[in-house]
PDB file of C-alpha atoms in Angstrom:
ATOM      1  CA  UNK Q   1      30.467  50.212 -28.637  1.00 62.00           C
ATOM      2  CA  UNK Q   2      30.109  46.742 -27.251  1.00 68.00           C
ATOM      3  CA  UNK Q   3      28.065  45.806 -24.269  1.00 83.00           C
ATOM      4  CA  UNK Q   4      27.833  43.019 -22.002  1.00 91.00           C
ATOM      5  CA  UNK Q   5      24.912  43.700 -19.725  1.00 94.00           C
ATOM      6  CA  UNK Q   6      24.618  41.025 -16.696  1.00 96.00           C
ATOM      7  CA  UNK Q   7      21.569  40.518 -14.227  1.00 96.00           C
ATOM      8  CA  UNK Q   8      21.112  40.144 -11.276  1.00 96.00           C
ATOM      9  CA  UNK Q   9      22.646  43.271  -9.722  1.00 95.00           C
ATOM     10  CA  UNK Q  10      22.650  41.435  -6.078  1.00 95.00           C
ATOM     11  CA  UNK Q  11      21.223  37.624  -5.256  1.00 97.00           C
ATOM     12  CA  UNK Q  12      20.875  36.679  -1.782  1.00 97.00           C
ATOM     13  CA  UNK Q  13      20.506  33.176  -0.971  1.00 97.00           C
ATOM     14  CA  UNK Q  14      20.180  30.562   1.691  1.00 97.00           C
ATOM     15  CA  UNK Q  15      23.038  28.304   1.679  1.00 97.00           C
ATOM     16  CA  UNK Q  16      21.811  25.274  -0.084  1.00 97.00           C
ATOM     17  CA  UNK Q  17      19.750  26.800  -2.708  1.00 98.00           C
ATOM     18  CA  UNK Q  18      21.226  27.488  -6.307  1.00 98.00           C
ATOM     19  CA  UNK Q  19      21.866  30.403  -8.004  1.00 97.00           C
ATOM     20  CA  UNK Q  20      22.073  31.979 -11.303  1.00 98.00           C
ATOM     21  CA  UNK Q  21      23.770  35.380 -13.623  1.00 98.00           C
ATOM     22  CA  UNK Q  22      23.199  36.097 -16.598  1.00 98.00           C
ATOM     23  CA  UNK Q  23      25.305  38.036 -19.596  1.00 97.00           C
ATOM     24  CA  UNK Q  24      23.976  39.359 -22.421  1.00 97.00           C
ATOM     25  CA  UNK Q  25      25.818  40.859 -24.909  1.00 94.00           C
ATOM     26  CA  UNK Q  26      24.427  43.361 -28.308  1.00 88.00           C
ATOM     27  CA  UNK Q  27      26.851  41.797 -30.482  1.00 91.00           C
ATOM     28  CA  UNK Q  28      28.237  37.870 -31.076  1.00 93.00           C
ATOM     29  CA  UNK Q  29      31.200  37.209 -29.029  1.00 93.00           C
ATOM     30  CA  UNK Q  30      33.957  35.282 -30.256  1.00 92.00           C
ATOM     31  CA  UNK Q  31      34.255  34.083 -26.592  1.00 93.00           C
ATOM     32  CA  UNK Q  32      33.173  34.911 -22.935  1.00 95.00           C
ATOM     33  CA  UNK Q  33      34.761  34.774 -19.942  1.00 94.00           C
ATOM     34  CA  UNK Q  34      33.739  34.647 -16.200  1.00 96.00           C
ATOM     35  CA  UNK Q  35      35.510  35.951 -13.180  1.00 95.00           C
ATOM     36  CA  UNK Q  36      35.238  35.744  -9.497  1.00 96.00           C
ATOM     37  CA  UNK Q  37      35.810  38.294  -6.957  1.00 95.00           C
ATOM     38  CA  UNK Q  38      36.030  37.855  -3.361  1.00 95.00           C
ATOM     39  CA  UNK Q  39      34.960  40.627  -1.208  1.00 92.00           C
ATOM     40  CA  UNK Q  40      38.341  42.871  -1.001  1.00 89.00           C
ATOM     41  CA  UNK Q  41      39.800  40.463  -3.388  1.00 92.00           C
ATOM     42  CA  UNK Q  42      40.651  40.849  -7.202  1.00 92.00           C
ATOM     43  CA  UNK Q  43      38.983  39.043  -9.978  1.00 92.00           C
ATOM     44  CA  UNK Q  44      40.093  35.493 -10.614  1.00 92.00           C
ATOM     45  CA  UNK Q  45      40.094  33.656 -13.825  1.00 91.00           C
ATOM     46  CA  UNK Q  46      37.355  31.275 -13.549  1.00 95.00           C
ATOM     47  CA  UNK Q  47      36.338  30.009 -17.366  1.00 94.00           C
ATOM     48  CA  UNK Q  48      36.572  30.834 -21.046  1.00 94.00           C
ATOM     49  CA  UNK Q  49      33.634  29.662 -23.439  1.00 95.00           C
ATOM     50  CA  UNK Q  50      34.363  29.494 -27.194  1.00 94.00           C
ATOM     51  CA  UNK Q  51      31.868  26.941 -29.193  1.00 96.00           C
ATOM     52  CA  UNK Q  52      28.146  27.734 -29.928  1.00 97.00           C
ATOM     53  CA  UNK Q  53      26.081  26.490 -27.295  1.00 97.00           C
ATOM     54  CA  UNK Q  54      28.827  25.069 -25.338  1.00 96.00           C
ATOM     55  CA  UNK Q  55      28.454  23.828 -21.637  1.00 97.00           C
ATOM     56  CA  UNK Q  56      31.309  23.733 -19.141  1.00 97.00           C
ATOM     57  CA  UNK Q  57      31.098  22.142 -15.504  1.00 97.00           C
ATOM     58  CA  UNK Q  58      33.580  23.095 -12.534  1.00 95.00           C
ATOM     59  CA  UNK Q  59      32.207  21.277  -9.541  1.00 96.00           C
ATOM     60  CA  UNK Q  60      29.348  23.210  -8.618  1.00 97.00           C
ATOM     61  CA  UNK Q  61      29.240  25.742 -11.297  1.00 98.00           C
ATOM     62  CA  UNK Q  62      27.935  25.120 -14.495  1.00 98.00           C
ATOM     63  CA  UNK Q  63      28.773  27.607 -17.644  1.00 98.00           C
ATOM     64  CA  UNK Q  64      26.978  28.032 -20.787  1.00 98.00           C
ATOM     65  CA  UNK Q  65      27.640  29.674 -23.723  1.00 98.00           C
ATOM     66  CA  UNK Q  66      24.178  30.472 -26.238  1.00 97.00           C
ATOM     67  CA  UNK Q  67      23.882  28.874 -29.328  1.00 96.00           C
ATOM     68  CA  UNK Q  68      23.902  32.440 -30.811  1.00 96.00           C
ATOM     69  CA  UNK Q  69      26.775  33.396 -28.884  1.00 96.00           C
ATOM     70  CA  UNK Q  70      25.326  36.588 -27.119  1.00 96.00           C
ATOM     71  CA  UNK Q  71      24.442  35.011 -24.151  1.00 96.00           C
ATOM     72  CA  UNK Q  72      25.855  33.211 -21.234  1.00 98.00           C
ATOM     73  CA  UNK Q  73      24.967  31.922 -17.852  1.00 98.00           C
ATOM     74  CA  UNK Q  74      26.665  31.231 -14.346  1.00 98.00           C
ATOM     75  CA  UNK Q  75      24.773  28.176 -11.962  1.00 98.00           C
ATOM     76  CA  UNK Q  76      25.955  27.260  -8.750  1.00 98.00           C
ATOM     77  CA  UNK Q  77      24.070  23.980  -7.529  1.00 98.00           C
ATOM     78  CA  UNK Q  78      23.430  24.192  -3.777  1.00 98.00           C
ATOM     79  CA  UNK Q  79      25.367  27.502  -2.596  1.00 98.00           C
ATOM     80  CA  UNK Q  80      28.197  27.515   0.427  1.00 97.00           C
ATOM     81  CA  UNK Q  81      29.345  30.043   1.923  1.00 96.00           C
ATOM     82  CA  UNK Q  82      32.496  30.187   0.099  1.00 96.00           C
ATOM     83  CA  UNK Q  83      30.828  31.009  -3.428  1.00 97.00           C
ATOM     84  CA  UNK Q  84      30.155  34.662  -1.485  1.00 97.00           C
ATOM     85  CA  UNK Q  85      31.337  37.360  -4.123  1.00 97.00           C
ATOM     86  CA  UNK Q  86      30.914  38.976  -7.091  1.00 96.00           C
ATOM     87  CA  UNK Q  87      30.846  36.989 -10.465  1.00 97.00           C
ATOM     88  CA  UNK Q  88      31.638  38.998 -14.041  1.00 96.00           C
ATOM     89  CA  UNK Q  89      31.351  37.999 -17.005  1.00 96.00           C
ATOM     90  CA  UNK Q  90      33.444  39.286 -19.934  1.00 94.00           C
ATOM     91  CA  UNK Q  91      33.932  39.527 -23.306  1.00 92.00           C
ATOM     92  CA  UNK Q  92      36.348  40.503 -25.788  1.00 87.00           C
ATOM     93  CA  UNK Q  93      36.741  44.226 -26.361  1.00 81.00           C
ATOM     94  CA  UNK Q  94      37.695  45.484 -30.104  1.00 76.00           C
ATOM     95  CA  UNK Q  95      40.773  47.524 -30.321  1.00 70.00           C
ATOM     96  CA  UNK Q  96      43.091  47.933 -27.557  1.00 66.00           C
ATOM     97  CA  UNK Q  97      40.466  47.003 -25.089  1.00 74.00           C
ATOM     98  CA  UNK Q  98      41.290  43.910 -23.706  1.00 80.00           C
ATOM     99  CA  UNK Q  99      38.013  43.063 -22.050  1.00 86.00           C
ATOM    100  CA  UNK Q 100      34.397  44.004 -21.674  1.00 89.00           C
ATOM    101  CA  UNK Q 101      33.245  43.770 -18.589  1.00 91.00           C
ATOM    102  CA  UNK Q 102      29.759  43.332 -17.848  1.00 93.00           C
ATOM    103  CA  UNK Q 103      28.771  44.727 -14.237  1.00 93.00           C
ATOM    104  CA  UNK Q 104      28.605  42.010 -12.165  1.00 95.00           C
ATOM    105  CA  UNK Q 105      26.371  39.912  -9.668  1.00 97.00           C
ATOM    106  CA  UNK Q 106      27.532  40.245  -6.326  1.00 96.00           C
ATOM    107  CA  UNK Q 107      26.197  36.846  -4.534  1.00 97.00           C
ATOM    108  CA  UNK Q 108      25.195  36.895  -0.556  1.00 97.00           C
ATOM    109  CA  UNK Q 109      25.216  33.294   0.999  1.00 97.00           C
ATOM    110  CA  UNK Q 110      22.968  32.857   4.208  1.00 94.00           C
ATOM    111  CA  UNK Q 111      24.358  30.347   6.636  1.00 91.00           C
TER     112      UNK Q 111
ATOM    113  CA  UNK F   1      49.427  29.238 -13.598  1.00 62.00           C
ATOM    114  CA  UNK F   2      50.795  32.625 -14.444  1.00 69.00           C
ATOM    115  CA  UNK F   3      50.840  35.577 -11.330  1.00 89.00           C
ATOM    116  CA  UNK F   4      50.503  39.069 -10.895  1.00 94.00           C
ATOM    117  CA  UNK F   5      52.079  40.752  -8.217  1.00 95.00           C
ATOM    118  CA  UNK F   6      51.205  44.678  -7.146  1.00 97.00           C
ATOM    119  CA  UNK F   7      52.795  46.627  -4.758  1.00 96.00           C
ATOM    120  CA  UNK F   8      51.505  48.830  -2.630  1.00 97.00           C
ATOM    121  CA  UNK F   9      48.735  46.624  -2.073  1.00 95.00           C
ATOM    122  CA  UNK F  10      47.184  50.106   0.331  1.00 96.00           C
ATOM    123  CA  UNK F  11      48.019  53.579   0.254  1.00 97.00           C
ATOM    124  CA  UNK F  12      46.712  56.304   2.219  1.00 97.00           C
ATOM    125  CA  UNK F  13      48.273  59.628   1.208  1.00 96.00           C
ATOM    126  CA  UNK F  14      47.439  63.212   1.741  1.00 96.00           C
ATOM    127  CA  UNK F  15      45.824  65.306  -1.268  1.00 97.00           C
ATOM    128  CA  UNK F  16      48.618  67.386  -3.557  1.00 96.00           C
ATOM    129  CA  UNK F  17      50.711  64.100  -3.079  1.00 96.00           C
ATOM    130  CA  UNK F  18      52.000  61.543  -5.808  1.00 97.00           C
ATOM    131  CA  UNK F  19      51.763  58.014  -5.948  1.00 97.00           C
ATOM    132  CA  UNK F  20      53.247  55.136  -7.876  1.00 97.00           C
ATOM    133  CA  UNK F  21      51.892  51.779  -7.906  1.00 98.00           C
ATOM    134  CA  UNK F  22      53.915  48.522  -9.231  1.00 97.00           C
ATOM    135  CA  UNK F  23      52.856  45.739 -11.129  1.00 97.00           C
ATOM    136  CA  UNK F  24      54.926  42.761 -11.690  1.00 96.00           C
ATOM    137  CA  UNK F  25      54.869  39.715 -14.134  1.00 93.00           C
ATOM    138  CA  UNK F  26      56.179  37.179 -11.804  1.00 91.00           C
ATOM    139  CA  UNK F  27      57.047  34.144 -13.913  1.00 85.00           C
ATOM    140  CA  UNK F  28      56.329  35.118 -17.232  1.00 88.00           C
ATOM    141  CA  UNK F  29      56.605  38.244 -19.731  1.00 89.00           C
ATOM    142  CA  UNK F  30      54.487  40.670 -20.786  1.00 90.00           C
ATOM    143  CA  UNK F  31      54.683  43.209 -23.279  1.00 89.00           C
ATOM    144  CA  UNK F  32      51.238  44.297 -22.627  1.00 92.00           C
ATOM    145  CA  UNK F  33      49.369  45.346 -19.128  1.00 94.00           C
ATOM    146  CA  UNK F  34      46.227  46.970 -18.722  1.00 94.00           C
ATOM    147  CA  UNK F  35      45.571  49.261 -15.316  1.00 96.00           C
ATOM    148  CA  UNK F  36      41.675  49.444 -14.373  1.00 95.00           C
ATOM    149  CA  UNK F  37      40.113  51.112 -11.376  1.00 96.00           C
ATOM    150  CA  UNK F  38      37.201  50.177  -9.522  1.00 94.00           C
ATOM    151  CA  UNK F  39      35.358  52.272  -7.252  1.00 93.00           C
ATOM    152  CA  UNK F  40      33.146  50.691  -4.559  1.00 89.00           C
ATOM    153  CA  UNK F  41      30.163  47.952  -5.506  1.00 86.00           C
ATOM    154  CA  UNK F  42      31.224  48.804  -8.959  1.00 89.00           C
ATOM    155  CA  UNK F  43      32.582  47.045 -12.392  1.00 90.00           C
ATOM    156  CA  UNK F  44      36.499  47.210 -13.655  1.00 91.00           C
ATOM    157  CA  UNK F  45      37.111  50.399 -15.731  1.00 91.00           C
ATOM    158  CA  UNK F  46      39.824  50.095 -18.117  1.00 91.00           C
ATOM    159  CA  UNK F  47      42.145  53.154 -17.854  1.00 94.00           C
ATOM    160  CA  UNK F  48      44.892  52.569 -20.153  1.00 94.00           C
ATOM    161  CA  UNK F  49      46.832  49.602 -21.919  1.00 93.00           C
ATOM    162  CA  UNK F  50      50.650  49.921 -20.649  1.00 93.00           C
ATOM    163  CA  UNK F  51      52.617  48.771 -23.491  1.00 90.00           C
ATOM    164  CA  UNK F  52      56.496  47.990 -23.236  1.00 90.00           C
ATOM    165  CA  UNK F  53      58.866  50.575 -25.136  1.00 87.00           C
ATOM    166  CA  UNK F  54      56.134  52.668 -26.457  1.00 88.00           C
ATOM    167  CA  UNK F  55      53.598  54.892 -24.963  1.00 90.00           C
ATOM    168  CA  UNK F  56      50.676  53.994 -23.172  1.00 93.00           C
ATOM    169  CA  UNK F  57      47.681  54.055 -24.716  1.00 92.00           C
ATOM    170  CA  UNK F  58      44.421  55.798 -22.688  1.00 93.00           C
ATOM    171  CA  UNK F  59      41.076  55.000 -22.557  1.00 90.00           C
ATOM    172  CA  UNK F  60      38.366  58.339 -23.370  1.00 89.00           C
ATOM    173  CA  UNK F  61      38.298  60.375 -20.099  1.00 91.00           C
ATOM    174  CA  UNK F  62      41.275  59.291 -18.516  1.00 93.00           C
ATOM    175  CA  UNK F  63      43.696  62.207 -18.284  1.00 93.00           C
ATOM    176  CA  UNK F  64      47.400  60.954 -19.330  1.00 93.00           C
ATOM    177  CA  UNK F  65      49.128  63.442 -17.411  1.00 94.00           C
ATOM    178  CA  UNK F  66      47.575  62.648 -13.968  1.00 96.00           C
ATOM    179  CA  UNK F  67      47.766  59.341 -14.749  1.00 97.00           C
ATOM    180  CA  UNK F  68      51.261  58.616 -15.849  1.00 96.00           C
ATOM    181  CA  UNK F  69      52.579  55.027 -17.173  1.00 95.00           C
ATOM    182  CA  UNK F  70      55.342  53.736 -17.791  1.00 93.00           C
ATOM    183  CA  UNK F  71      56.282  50.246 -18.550  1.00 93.00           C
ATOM    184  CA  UNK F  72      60.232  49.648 -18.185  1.00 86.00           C
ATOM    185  CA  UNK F  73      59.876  46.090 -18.664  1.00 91.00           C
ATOM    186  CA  UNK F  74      58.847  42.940 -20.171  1.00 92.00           C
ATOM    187  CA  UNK F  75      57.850  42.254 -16.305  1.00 93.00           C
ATOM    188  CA  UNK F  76      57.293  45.776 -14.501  1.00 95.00           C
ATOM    189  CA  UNK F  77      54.874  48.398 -15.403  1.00 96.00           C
ATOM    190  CA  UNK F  78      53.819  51.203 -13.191  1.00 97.00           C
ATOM    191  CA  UNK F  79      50.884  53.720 -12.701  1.00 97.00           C
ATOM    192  CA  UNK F  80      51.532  57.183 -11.052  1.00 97.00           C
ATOM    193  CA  UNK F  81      48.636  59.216  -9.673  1.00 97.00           C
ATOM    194  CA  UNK F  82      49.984  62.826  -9.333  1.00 97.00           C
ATOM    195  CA  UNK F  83      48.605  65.311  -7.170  1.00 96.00           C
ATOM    196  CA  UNK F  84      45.712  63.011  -6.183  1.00 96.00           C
ATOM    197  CA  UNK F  85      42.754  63.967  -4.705  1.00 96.00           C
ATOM    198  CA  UNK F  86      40.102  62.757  -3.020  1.00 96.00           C
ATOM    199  CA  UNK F  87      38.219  61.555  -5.650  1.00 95.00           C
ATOM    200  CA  UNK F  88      41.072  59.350  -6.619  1.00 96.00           C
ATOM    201  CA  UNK F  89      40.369  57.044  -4.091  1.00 97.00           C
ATOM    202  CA  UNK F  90      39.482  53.597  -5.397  1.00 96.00           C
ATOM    203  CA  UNK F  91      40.795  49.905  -6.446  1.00 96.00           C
ATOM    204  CA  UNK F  92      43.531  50.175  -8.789  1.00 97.00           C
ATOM    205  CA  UNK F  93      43.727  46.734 -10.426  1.00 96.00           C
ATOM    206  CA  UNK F  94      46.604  45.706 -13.028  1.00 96.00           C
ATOM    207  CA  UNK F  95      46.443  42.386 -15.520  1.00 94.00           C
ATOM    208  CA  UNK F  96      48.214  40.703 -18.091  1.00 92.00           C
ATOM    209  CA  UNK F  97      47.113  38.894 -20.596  1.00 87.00           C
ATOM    210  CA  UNK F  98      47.958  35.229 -20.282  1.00 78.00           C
ATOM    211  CA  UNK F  99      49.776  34.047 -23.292  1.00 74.00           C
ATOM    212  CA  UNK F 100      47.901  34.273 -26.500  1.00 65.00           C
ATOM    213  CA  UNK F 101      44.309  34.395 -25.041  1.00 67.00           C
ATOM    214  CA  UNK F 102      41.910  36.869 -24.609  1.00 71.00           C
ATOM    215  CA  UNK F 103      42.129  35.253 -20.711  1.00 82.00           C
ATOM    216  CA  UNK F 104      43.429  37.929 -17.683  1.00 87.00           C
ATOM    217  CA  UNK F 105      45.631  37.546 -14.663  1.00 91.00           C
ATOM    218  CA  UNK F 106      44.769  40.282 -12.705  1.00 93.00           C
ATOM    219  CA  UNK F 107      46.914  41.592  -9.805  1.00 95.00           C
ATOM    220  CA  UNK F 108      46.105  41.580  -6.200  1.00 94.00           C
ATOM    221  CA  UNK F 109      44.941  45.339  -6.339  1.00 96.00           C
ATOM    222  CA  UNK F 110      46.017  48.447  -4.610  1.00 97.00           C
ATOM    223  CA  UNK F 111      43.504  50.401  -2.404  1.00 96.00           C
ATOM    224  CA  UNK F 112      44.480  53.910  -2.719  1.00 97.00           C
ATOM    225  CA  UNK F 113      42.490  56.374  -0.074  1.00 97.00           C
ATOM    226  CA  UNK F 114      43.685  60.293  -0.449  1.00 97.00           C
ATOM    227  CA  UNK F 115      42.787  62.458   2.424  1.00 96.00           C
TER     228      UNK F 115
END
């Protein structure tokens, strides 16, 4: 079945410095998603990525979807410690499974 | 945007003992609701897909009879652990998918801890 494998398990940073998770998925996605999840919290919608190669900008985070669609990345420009939490990224499932969720990068921010 | 309301949002419960857990479509309706669980430091697990008037439909490895669904409207569905045990402790999450995406409004969660 499909996959969506995401790296880094954990990333601890200094507040200030940037930081970056990966998905990769075995087969093309017709679209990924990312979600954040506060420590106790639930996930939260974040972004949805569609075109080839397309690159999406919230603030600090910047999303990008791989030209061969199998691949995706989180960046967070200079880290607070409000980004602390877990990012996932998702893709469709087939069938009745709504989602695919990869594992997750759980993010530490250093004051 | 849309939101996804669960009640309990904690349990604790002694083992042998049932539990039912809410989740609520606040200002919109869905016909469709998906229950996950996530144990500690760990992904979402899709359990089942809750789908109004007809049965619910389980994911491989989730028993239907301890984990019993029922959806009795386009806003309410509801997951009951029966005679949980200890290692039914976890995150039960809840979502709905938000209009005709593939996108998810997930519920605030329900920690359930069984003695």
């Amino acid at each position: 079945g499909q996959q969506v494998m995401q790296i880094p398990q954990y990333q601890h940073v200094q507040e200030g410095e940037d930081f970056t998770t990966y998905c990769n998925s075995s087969t093309t996605l017709s679209n990924i998603q990312w979600y954040k999840q506060r420590p106790g919290g639930h996930p939260v919608f974040l972004i949805q990525l569609v075109k080839s190669g397309e690159v999406k900008k919230q603030k600090r985070l910047t999303f990008q979807f791989g030209e061969a669609k199998k691949n995706s990345s989180l960046h967070i420009t200079a880290t607070q410690t409000t980004d602390v939490g877990t990012y996932f990224c998702a893709g469709p499932g087939s069938g009745n499974t709504p989602l695919v969720f990869g594992k997750g990068t759980r993010l530490s921010v250093i004051a | 945007g849309a939101v996804v309301s669960q009640h309990p949002s904690w349990v604790i419960c002694k083992s042998g003992t049932s539990v039912k857990i809410e989740c609520r479509s606040l200002d919109f309706q869905a016909t469709t609701m998906f229950w996950y669980r996530q144990f500690p430091k760990q992904s979402l697990m899709l359990m089942a897909t809750s789908n109004e008037g007809s049965k619910a439909t389980y994911e491989q490895g989730v028993e239907k009879d301890k984990f019993l669904i029922n959806h009795a409207s386009l806003t309410l569905s509801t997951l009951t652990v029966t005679s949980a045990h200890p290692e039914d402790s976890s995150f039960y999450i809840c979502s709905a998918p938000a209009g005709n995406t593939d996108t998810q409004y997930f519920g605030p969660g329900t920690r359930l801890t069984v003695l």
